[in-house]
Amino acid sequence: MYYKSKNRWDSYRQAQTRAVGLAQYKAFYSAYQVLFAYEMMNTTSVEMNSEELTRLLTCPYSGDHKIASIDIFLHLAKCRKDYYRKHGPCIDLQKCRYNGCHFVPKPEIEFHERMCHSNELYHECEEKMKYSPIPIVETNSENIGAR
């Protein structure tokens, strides 16, 4: 059950309001989190072992927060909102080292770089470049016509 909308969180809110009964809401909520986590990890397999789902991660905004990996995206949304309220428009953004178009709040940069889709491409290109670049030799314009 996935509702199309402009962004995923709007879809989540729409489905949340349409859900009838707590059991349906919980089932949809957990299924949605799993699907969203798979999209973020860029995996095609729908099988995920229970260790990965229950592994505790530390929130980048507060070291006191320990969250199950399946709940990390929802938790990050909450903590990010509080962070924006606290720091306002002068928030410190950092550029992702794998994609120069990605600007992420400073506390989330490490998490983003682990999950970034450009990470694989970056490492693949780095691996293919086995040889160092050929140096450019400068010549004087006088030497060119002297032959």
Short mmCIF file of N, CA and C in Angstrom, two decimals:
data_model
loop_
_atom_site.label_atom_id
_atom_site.label_comp_id
_atom_site.label_asym_id
_atom_site.label_seq_id
_atom_site.Cartn_x
_atom_site.Cartn_y
_atom_site.Cartn_z
N MET A 1 0.85 -1.17 0.00
CA MET A 1 0.00 0.00 0.00
C MET A 1 0.90 1.23 0.00
N TYR A 2 1.10 1.83 -1.14
CA TYR A 2 1.97 2.99 -1.28
C TYR A 2 1.24 4.07 -2.05
N TYR A 3 1.04 5.22 -1.45
CA TYR A 3 0.32 6.31 -2.09
C TYR A 3 1.30 7.25 -2.77
N LYS A 4 1.00 7.61 -4.02
CA LYS A 4 1.89 8.51 -4.76
C LYS A 4 1.62 9.95 -4.34
N SER A 5 2.70 10.69 -4.16
CA SER A 5 2.60 12.09 -3.79
C SER A 5 3.88 12.78 -4.19
N LYS A 6 3.99 14.08 -3.87
CA LYS A 6 5.18 14.83 -4.25
C LYS A 6 6.42 14.33 -3.52
N ASN A 7 6.28 13.95 -2.28
CA ASN A 7 7.42 13.36 -1.58
C ASN A 7 6.96 12.22 -0.68
N ARG A 8 7.89 11.45 -0.21
CA ARG A 8 7.56 10.23 0.53
C ARG A 8 6.87 10.53 1.86
N TRP A 9 7.27 11.61 2.51
CA TRP A 9 6.67 11.90 3.82
C TRP A 9 5.22 12.32 3.67
N ASP A 10 4.87 13.02 2.57
CA ASP A 10 3.47 13.34 2.32
C ASP A 10 2.68 12.06 2.11
N SER A 11 3.26 11.11 1.39
CA SER A 11 2.60 9.82 1.16
C SER A 11 2.35 9.13 2.50
N TYR A 12 3.33 9.19 3.35
CA TYR A 12 3.22 8.56 4.67
C TYR A 12 2.08 9.20 5.45
N ARG A 13 2.00 10.54 5.46
CA ARG A 13 0.95 11.23 6.19
C ARG A 13 -0.43 10.91 5.62
N GLN A 14 -0.54 10.86 4.28
CA GLN A 14 -1.82 10.53 3.66
C GLN A 14 -2.27 9.14 4.09
N ALA A 15 -1.36 8.20 4.03
CA ALA A 15 -1.70 6.82 4.39
C ALA A 15 -2.04 6.72 5.87
N GLN A 16 -1.33 7.51 6.68
CA GLN A 16 -1.57 7.48 8.12
C GLN A 16 -3.00 7.94 8.41
N THR A 17 -3.45 8.98 7.72
CA THR A 17 -4.80 9.49 7.96
C THR A 17 -5.86 8.55 7.41
N ARG A 18 -5.53 7.77 6.37
CA ARG A 18 -6.49 6.85 5.78
C ARG A 18 -6.54 5.50 6.49
N ALA A 19 -5.52 5.21 7.27
CA ALA A 19 -5.47 3.90 7.92
C ALA A 19 -6.62 3.76 8.91
N VAL A 20 -7.26 2.62 8.88
CA VAL A 20 -8.39 2.36 9.77
C VAL A 20 -7.92 1.38 10.84
N GLY A 21 -7.91 1.84 12.06
CA GLY A 21 -7.53 0.98 13.16
C GLY A 21 -6.02 0.97 13.39
N LEU A 22 -5.65 0.73 14.61
CA LEU A 22 -4.25 0.75 15.02
C LEU A 22 -3.44 -0.37 14.37
N ALA A 23 -4.04 -1.54 14.21
CA ALA A 23 -3.31 -2.68 13.62
C ALA A 23 -2.91 -2.38 12.18
N GLN A 24 -3.84 -1.82 11.39
CA GLN A 24 -3.52 -1.47 10.01
C GLN A 24 -2.43 -0.40 9.96
N TYR A 25 -2.54 0.58 10.85
CA TYR A 25 -1.55 1.65 10.87
C TYR A 25 -0.16 1.10 11.18
N LYS A 26 -0.07 0.22 12.19
CA LYS A 26 1.23 -0.35 12.55
C LYS A 26 1.79 -1.20 11.43
N ALA A 27 0.94 -1.99 10.78
CA ALA A 27 1.40 -2.83 9.67
C ALA A 27 1.91 -1.96 8.52
N PHE A 28 1.15 -0.90 8.20
CA PHE A 28 1.58 -0.03 7.11
C PHE A 28 2.87 0.70 7.49
N TYR A 29 2.94 1.19 8.73
CA TYR A 29 4.09 1.94 9.18
C TYR A 29 5.37 1.12 9.07
N SER A 30 5.34 -0.13 9.55
CA SER A 30 6.55 -0.95 9.49
C SER A 30 6.88 -1.32 8.05
N ALA A 31 5.87 -1.62 7.23
CA ALA A 31 6.14 -1.94 5.82
C ALA A 31 6.71 -0.73 5.10
N TYR A 32 6.17 0.44 5.39
CA TYR A 32 6.66 1.66 4.74
C TYR A 32 8.11 1.92 5.12
N GLN A 33 8.46 1.74 6.39
CA GLN A 33 9.83 1.97 6.82
C GLN A 33 10.79 1.02 6.13
N VAL A 34 10.40 -0.24 6.00
CA VAL A 34 11.27 -1.21 5.34
C VAL A 34 11.47 -0.82 3.88
N LEU A 35 10.37 -0.47 3.19
CA LEU A 35 10.48 -0.07 1.78
C LEU A 35 11.35 1.18 1.63
N PHE A 36 11.16 2.15 2.51
CA PHE A 36 11.93 3.38 2.43
C PHE A 36 13.41 3.11 2.70
N ALA A 37 13.69 2.23 3.66
CA ALA A 37 15.08 1.88 3.97
C ALA A 37 15.73 1.21 2.77
N TYR A 38 15.00 0.33 2.08
CA TYR A 38 15.56 -0.33 0.90
C TYR A 38 15.83 0.67 -0.21
N GLU A 39 14.94 1.64 -0.39
CA GLU A 39 15.18 2.67 -1.41
C GLU A 39 16.45 3.44 -1.08
N MET A 40 16.62 3.78 0.18
CA MET A 40 17.79 4.57 0.59
C MET A 40 19.08 3.77 0.45
N MET A 41 19.01 2.47 0.65
CA MET A 41 20.22 1.65 0.56
C MET A 41 20.48 1.18 -0.86
N ASN A 42 19.54 1.47 -1.77
CA ASN A 42 19.68 1.11 -3.18
C ASN A 42 19.84 -0.39 -3.37
N THR A 43 19.06 -1.15 -2.61
CA THR A 43 19.11 -2.60 -2.76
C THR A 43 17.86 -3.05 -3.50
N THR A 44 18.00 -4.12 -4.25
CA THR A 44 16.85 -4.65 -4.97
C THR A 44 16.24 -5.85 -4.24
N SER A 45 16.98 -6.44 -3.35
CA SER A 45 16.49 -7.60 -2.61
C SER A 45 15.49 -7.16 -1.55
N VAL A 46 14.43 -7.92 -1.38
CA VAL A 46 13.43 -7.59 -0.38
C VAL A 46 13.68 -8.36 0.91
N GLU A 47 14.70 -9.19 0.91
CA GLU A 47 15.02 -9.96 2.11
C GLU A 47 16.04 -9.20 2.95
N MET A 48 15.71 -9.00 4.21
CA MET A 48 16.62 -8.31 5.12
C MET A 48 16.59 -9.09 6.42
N ASN A 49 17.74 -9.44 6.94
CA ASN A 49 17.72 -10.25 8.15
C ASN A 49 17.35 -9.41 9.37
N SER A 50 16.89 -10.08 10.41
CA SER A 50 16.39 -9.38 11.59
C SER A 50 17.49 -8.64 12.34
N GLU A 51 18.74 -9.07 12.20
CA GLU A 51 19.85 -8.37 12.86
C GLU A 51 19.97 -6.95 12.32
N GLU A 52 19.87 -6.79 11.00
CA GLU A 52 19.97 -5.46 10.41
C GLU A 52 18.81 -4.57 10.82
N LEU A 53 17.62 -5.15 10.95
CA LEU A 53 16.45 -4.36 11.31
C LEU A 53 16.50 -3.89 12.76
N THR A 54 17.07 -4.70 13.65
CA THR A 54 17.07 -4.36 15.07
C THR A 54 18.39 -3.77 15.55
N ARG A 55 19.38 -3.65 14.68
CA ARG A 55 20.67 -3.09 15.09
C ARG A 55 20.48 -1.64 15.54
N LEU A 56 21.10 -1.27 16.65
CA LEU A 56 20.96 0.08 17.18
C LEU A 56 21.98 1.02 16.54
N LEU A 57 21.49 2.17 16.10
CA LEU A 57 22.34 3.20 15.53
C LEU A 57 22.30 4.42 16.44
N THR A 58 23.36 5.20 16.44
CA THR A 58 23.41 6.42 17.23
C THR A 58 22.99 7.59 16.38
N CYS A 59 22.12 8.40 16.91
CA CYS A 59 21.63 9.59 16.19
C CYS A 59 22.79 10.58 16.01
N PRO A 60 22.98 11.13 14.80
CA PRO A 60 24.07 12.08 14.59
C PRO A 60 23.83 13.43 15.28
N TYR A 61 22.58 13.72 15.65
CA TYR A 61 22.27 14.98 16.31
C TYR A 61 22.45 14.91 17.82
N SER A 62 22.28 13.73 18.39
CA SER A 62 22.44 13.57 19.83
C SER A 62 22.98 12.17 20.11
N GLY A 63 24.12 12.10 20.75
CA GLY A 63 24.75 10.81 21.04
C GLY A 63 23.96 9.98 22.03
N ASP A 64 23.02 10.60 22.76
CA ASP A 64 22.21 9.88 23.73
C ASP A 64 21.12 9.05 23.07
N HIS A 65 20.77 9.38 21.84
CA HIS A 65 19.69 8.68 21.14
C HIS A 65 20.22 7.41 20.48
N LYS A 66 19.68 6.27 20.87
CA LYS A 66 20.00 4.98 20.25
C LYS A 66 18.71 4.48 19.59
N ILE A 67 18.76 4.26 18.27
CA ILE A 67 17.56 3.94 17.52
C ILE A 67 17.77 2.67 16.72
N ALA A 68 16.74 1.85 16.60
CA ALA A 68 16.80 0.66 15.74
C ALA A 68 16.95 1.14 14.30
N SER A 69 17.72 0.40 13.50
CA SER A 69 18.01 0.85 12.14
C SER A 69 16.76 1.03 11.30
N ILE A 70 15.71 0.28 11.59
CA ILE A 70 14.48 0.43 10.81
C ILE A 70 13.78 1.76 11.12
N ASP A 71 14.01 2.32 12.30
CA ASP A 71 13.36 3.57 12.69
C ASP A 71 14.23 4.81 12.46
N ILE A 72 15.42 4.64 11.91
CA ILE A 72 16.37 5.75 11.84
C ILE A 72 15.86 6.91 10.98
N PHE A 73 15.18 6.63 9.87
CA PHE A 73 14.75 7.71 8.98
C PHE A 73 13.69 8.59 9.62
N LEU A 74 12.75 7.97 10.32
CA LEU A 74 11.72 8.73 11.01
C LEU A 74 12.36 9.54 12.15
N HIS A 75 13.27 8.92 12.88
CA HIS A 75 13.94 9.63 13.97
C HIS A 75 14.76 10.80 13.45
N LEU A 76 15.48 10.60 12.35
CA LEU A 76 16.28 11.69 11.78
C LEU A 76 15.40 12.86 11.38
N ALA A 77 14.22 12.59 10.86
CA ALA A 77 13.30 13.67 10.49
C ALA A 77 12.93 14.49 11.71
N LYS A 78 12.66 13.82 12.83
CA LYS A 78 12.30 14.53 14.07
C LYS A 78 13.48 15.35 14.59
N CYS A 79 14.64 14.73 14.69
CA CYS A 79 15.81 15.43 15.23
C CYS A 79 16.25 16.57 14.30
N ARG A 80 16.13 16.36 13.00
CA ARG A 80 16.50 17.41 12.04
C ARG A 80 15.60 18.62 12.23
N LYS A 81 14.30 18.37 12.44
CA LYS A 81 13.36 19.47 12.65
C LYS A 81 13.74 20.26 13.90
N ASP A 82 14.05 19.56 14.99
CA ASP A 82 14.47 20.24 16.22
C ASP A 82 15.76 21.01 16.01
N TYR A 83 16.68 20.44 15.25
CA TYR A 83 17.96 21.08 14.96
C TYR A 83 17.75 22.39 14.19
N TYR A 84 16.85 22.36 13.20
CA TYR A 84 16.54 23.57 12.43
C TYR A 84 15.88 24.62 13.30
N ARG A 85 15.00 24.19 14.20
CA ARG A 85 14.36 25.15 15.11
C ARG A 85 15.40 25.82 16.01
N LYS A 86 16.35 25.04 16.46
CA LYS A 86 17.36 25.55 17.39
C LYS A 86 18.36 26.47 16.69
N HIS A 87 18.84 26.06 15.50
CA HIS A 87 19.91 26.80 14.83
C HIS A 87 19.43 27.76 13.74
N GLY A 88 18.22 27.60 13.29
CA GLY A 88 17.64 28.51 12.31
C GLY A 88 18.35 28.48 10.96
N PRO A 89 18.32 29.62 10.25
CA PRO A 89 18.87 29.66 8.89
C PRO A 89 20.39 29.61 8.82
N CYS A 90 21.06 29.76 9.95
CA CYS A 90 22.53 29.76 9.93
C CYS A 90 23.09 28.35 10.11
N ILE A 91 22.34 27.36 9.66
CA ILE A 91 22.75 25.96 9.81
C ILE A 91 23.98 25.67 8.95
N ASP A 92 24.86 24.84 9.46
CA ASP A 92 26.10 24.50 8.76
C ASP A 92 25.88 23.29 7.86
N LEU A 93 25.98 23.50 6.54
CA LEU A 93 25.83 22.42 5.58
C LEU A 93 27.20 22.00 5.08
N GLN A 94 27.37 20.71 4.86
CA GLN A 94 28.62 20.20 4.31
C GLN A 94 28.34 19.51 2.99
N LYS A 95 29.34 19.55 2.10
CA LYS A 95 29.21 18.92 0.80
C LYS A 95 29.62 17.46 0.90
N CYS A 96 28.85 16.60 0.28
CA CYS A 96 29.15 15.17 0.23
C CYS A 96 30.42 14.96 -0.60
N ARG A 97 31.32 14.10 -0.13
CA ARG A 97 32.56 13.91 -0.87
C ARG A 97 32.37 13.04 -2.11
N TYR A 98 31.23 12.38 -2.22
CA TYR A 98 30.97 11.53 -3.38
C TYR A 98 30.15 12.23 -4.46
N ASN A 99 29.38 13.25 -4.09
CA ASN A 99 28.56 13.97 -5.06
C ASN A 99 28.51 15.43 -4.63
N GLY A 100 29.06 16.30 -5.45
CA GLY A 100 29.15 17.72 -5.12
C GLY A 100 27.81 18.44 -5.09
N CYS A 101 26.74 17.79 -5.55
CA CYS A 101 25.41 18.40 -5.52
C CYS A 101 24.68 18.12 -4.21
N HIS A 102 25.23 17.26 -3.38
CA HIS A 102 24.59 16.92 -2.11
C HIS A 102 25.14 17.81 -1.00
N PHE A 103 24.28 18.61 -0.39
CA PHE A 103 24.63 19.42 0.77
C PHE A 103 23.76 18.94 1.93
N VAL A 104 24.42 18.53 3.00
CA VAL A 104 23.74 17.86 4.11
C VAL A 104 24.09 18.58 5.41
N PRO A 105 23.15 18.65 6.39
CA PRO A 105 23.51 19.23 7.69
C PRO A 105 24.71 18.51 8.28
N LYS A 106 25.58 19.27 8.92
CA LYS A 106 26.85 18.73 9.42
C LYS A 106 26.71 17.46 10.26
N PRO A 107 25.75 17.39 11.19
CA PRO A 107 25.65 16.16 11.99
C PRO A 107 25.32 14.91 11.18
N GLU A 108 24.70 15.07 10.00
CA GLU A 108 24.27 13.92 9.20
C GLU A 108 25.25 13.52 8.11
N ILE A 109 26.36 14.24 7.95
CA ILE A 109 27.24 14.00 6.80
C ILE A 109 27.81 12.58 6.80
N GLU A 110 28.22 12.08 7.94
CA GLU A 110 28.80 10.72 8.00
C GLU A 110 27.75 9.68 7.61
N PHE A 111 26.55 9.83 8.14
CA PHE A 111 25.46 8.91 7.81
C PHE A 111 25.12 9.00 6.33
N HIS A 112 25.05 10.22 5.81
CA HIS A 112 24.73 10.41 4.38
C HIS A 112 25.78 9.75 3.49
N GLU A 113 27.05 9.93 3.82
CA GLU A 113 28.11 9.38 2.97
C GLU A 113 28.11 7.86 2.97
N ARG A 114 27.65 7.24 4.05
CA ARG A 114 27.54 5.78 4.06
C ARG A 114 26.38 5.31 3.19
N MET A 115 25.31 6.11 3.13
CA MET A 115 24.11 5.72 2.40
C MET A 115 24.04 6.33 0.99
N CYS A 116 24.96 7.22 0.64
CA CYS A 116 24.90 7.96 -0.62
C CYS A 116 24.96 7.02 -1.82
N HIS A 117 24.06 7.24 -2.79
CA HIS A 117 24.02 6.41 -4.00
C HIS A 117 25.27 6.61 -4.84
N SER A 118 25.89 7.78 -4.76
CA SER A 118 27.08 8.07 -5.56
C SER A 118 28.33 7.41 -5.00
N ASN A 119 28.25 6.88 -3.81
CA ASN A 119 29.37 6.23 -3.14
C ASN A 119 29.93 5.09 -3.99
N GLU A 120 29.05 4.22 -4.48
CA GLU A 120 29.49 3.07 -5.28
C GLU A 120 30.17 3.52 -6.56
N LEU A 121 29.57 4.48 -7.24
CA LEU A 121 30.14 4.98 -8.49
C LEU A 121 31.51 5.60 -8.26
N TYR A 122 31.64 6.36 -7.18
CA TYR A 122 32.90 7.00 -6.84
C TYR A 122 34.01 5.95 -6.65
N HIS A 123 33.71 4.92 -5.85
CA HIS A 123 34.71 3.88 -5.60
C HIS A 123 35.00 3.05 -6.85
N GLU A 124 33.99 2.84 -7.67
CA GLU A 124 34.19 2.11 -8.92
C GLU A 124 35.14 2.88 -9.85
N CYS A 125 34.92 4.17 -9.98
CA CYS A 125 35.80 5.00 -10.82
C CYS A 125 37.21 5.07 -10.23
N GLU A 126 37.29 5.19 -8.92
CA GLU A 126 38.59 5.25 -8.26
C GLU A 126 39.38 3.96 -8.50
N GLU A 127 38.68 2.84 -8.49
CA GLU A 127 39.32 1.55 -8.71
C GLU A 127 39.81 1.40 -10.15
N LYS A 128 39.04 1.94 -11.10
CA LYS A 128 39.41 1.83 -12.52
C LYS A 128 40.62 2.70 -12.86
N MET A 129 40.82 3.76 -12.09
CA MET A 129 41.95 4.66 -12.35
C MET A 129 43.19 4.12 -11.67
N LYS A 130 43.81 3.11 -12.26
CA LYS A 130 44.98 2.47 -11.65
C LYS A 130 46.25 3.26 -11.90
N TYR A 131 46.28 3.98 -12.98
CA TYR A 131 47.48 4.71 -13.36
C TYR A 131 47.33 6.18 -13.02
N SER A 132 48.44 6.79 -12.64
CA SER A 132 48.40 8.21 -12.34
C SER A 132 48.27 8.98 -13.66
N PRO A 133 47.73 10.19 -13.62
CA PRO A 133 47.56 10.97 -14.84
C PRO A 133 48.90 11.28 -15.50
N ILE A 134 48.91 11.36 -16.82
CA ILE A 134 50.13 11.68 -17.57
C ILE A 134 50.38 13.17 -17.41
N PRO A 135 51.59 13.55 -17.00
CA PRO A 135 51.88 14.97 -16.82
C PRO A 135 51.93 15.70 -18.16
N ILE A 136 51.47 16.92 -18.16
CA ILE A 136 51.50 17.75 -19.37
C ILE A 136 52.85 18.44 -19.42
N VAL A 137 53.55 18.29 -20.54
CA VAL A 137 54.87 18.89 -20.71
C VAL A 137 54.69 20.20 -21.47
N GLU A 138 55.15 21.25 -20.86
CA GLU A 138 55.05 22.56 -21.51
C GLU A 138 56.23 22.75 -22.44
N THR A 139 55.95 23.28 -23.61
CA THR A 139 57.01 23.57 -24.58
C THR A 139 57.00 25.05 -24.90
N ASN A 140 58.16 25.55 -25.23
CA ASN A 140 58.26 26.95 -25.63
C ASN A 140 57.81 27.08 -27.08
N SER A 141 57.20 28.17 -27.42
CA SER A 141 56.75 28.38 -28.79
C SER A 141 57.95 28.51 -29.74
N GLU A 142 59.11 28.87 -29.22
CA GLU A 142 60.31 29.00 -30.05
C GLU A 142 60.78 27.62 -30.52
N ASN A 143 60.66 26.60 -29.67
CA ASN A 143 61.13 25.25 -30.01
C ASN A 143 60.24 24.58 -31.06
N ILE A 144 58.98 24.97 -31.14
CA ILE A 144 58.05 24.32 -32.07
C ILE A 144 58.43 24.62 -33.52
N GLY A 145 58.75 25.85 -33.85
CA GLY A 145 59.07 26.23 -35.23
C GLY A 145 60.52 25.97 -35.60
N ALA A 146 61.37 25.56 -34.68
CA ALA A 146 62.80 25.39 -34.95
C ALA A 146 63.11 24.07 -35.65
N ARG A 147 62.22 23.19 -35.79
CA ARG A 147 62.50 21.88 -36.39
C ARG A 147 62.69 21.96 -37.83
#
